[in-house]
Amino acid sequence: MKKIAITGATSGIGLETAKALYEKGNELIFLVRNIKKAEGLIKEWSGEDRVEIIECDLANLQSVRNAARQLLTTYTELDVLINNAGGTFEERKESKEGLELHFAINHMGHFLLVIELYSFLQKSNTKIINVSSEAHRAGKLDFNNLQLTHNYSVTKGYGNAKLCNILFTKSLAKRGFTSYALHPGIIDSGFGDNLSTPFKLLWKLGKPFMKSAREGASTSIYLAQNELPKALNGSYFKNKKPTHSSSDSKNEALQEKLWKYSEEIIAEKLNSNSNSKDF
């Protein structure tokens, strides 16, 4: 039995990942924004005592910090952390701290979660799994406009955030963690609900060709359950197999630049320079 924490566990592939891992006898920690929704879901599961719920709003850095601290005071070890939560937004929106919402939810909240748990995850030899997407190939990080205050598009926002997921994964592997990124596939879920009417129509037309949420969860489940060769550490997976990610995702200078940029945001937005460390 493994102890597994997962963000975004109340819908889509996150929920299907959680269900499958629960059915395999694992102990789960839901890191979720909506506690009542999570409680309602697990009431249907037998032996629900194997699921704990911690409030964690990835669009609110203080909430992420509080969640990490609660986890640290409750648990002595963690086998797997699945950074699954994500979202897409047709119009530019901002998090509580004024970060572009794709960047905030898909990358920055997960980055802070890992930083707050850094020593704990090291000690536990925790495997860190980051749910990315083939959309990362559309990502081009311009650090002068990473928050997309001008020339915003959903393609840029989502593509950049998913590229960040892979850059983060490879940075973690270089720092001694076991970490993988993955593409779950094009999923028939509520993922496109925030899109405008023309995009929603295209999304609906494509549904017959999409994977189910359970099928989309298969690679996350595979990575959580299996021990892989060290040579695959930091790899990007698709259909449970390692595959090539974009050239930008393999750029070590870009990996380090994103790490430093993310640390600077923590220092600025949480007014905690003492907590921003050069790991």
XYZ file of C-alpha atoms in Angstrom, residues 5-7 31 54 56 58 61 63-69 71-72 78 81-84 107-118 120-121 168 266:
38
model
C -1.348 12.758 -2.488
C -3.139 14.165 -5.533
C -4.344 17.609 -6.561
C -5.483 18.226 -2.014
C -6.831 18.803 2.817
C -5.726 23.440 -1.222
C -3.888 26.302 -6.255
C -0.532 30.708 -2.768
C -3.819 28.283 0.681
C -1.125 26.107 -0.906
C 1.302 26.986 1.874
C -1.323 26.176 4.527
C -2.062 22.834 2.850
C 1.619 21.920 2.820
C 1.967 22.772 6.492
C 0.341 17.764 5.445
C 3.663 18.128 7.249
C 4.592 10.224 1.330
C 2.662 13.249 -5.152
C 0.544 13.647 -8.290
C 0.310 17.269 -9.444
C -2.782 16.698 -11.532
C 2.467 25.540 -12.516
C 2.914 27.999 -9.693
C 0.660 26.343 -7.114
C 2.359 22.995 -7.679
C 5.811 24.561 -7.588
C 5.074 26.151 -4.211
C 3.621 22.901 -2.880
C 6.870 21.094 -3.687
C 9.046 23.894 -2.298
C 7.117 23.917 0.984
C 7.481 20.119 1.231
C 11.006 19.989 -0.207
C 9.971 16.133 3.546
C 9.741 14.865 -0.044
C 9.750 21.660 -13.615
C 7.074 33.189 -3.924
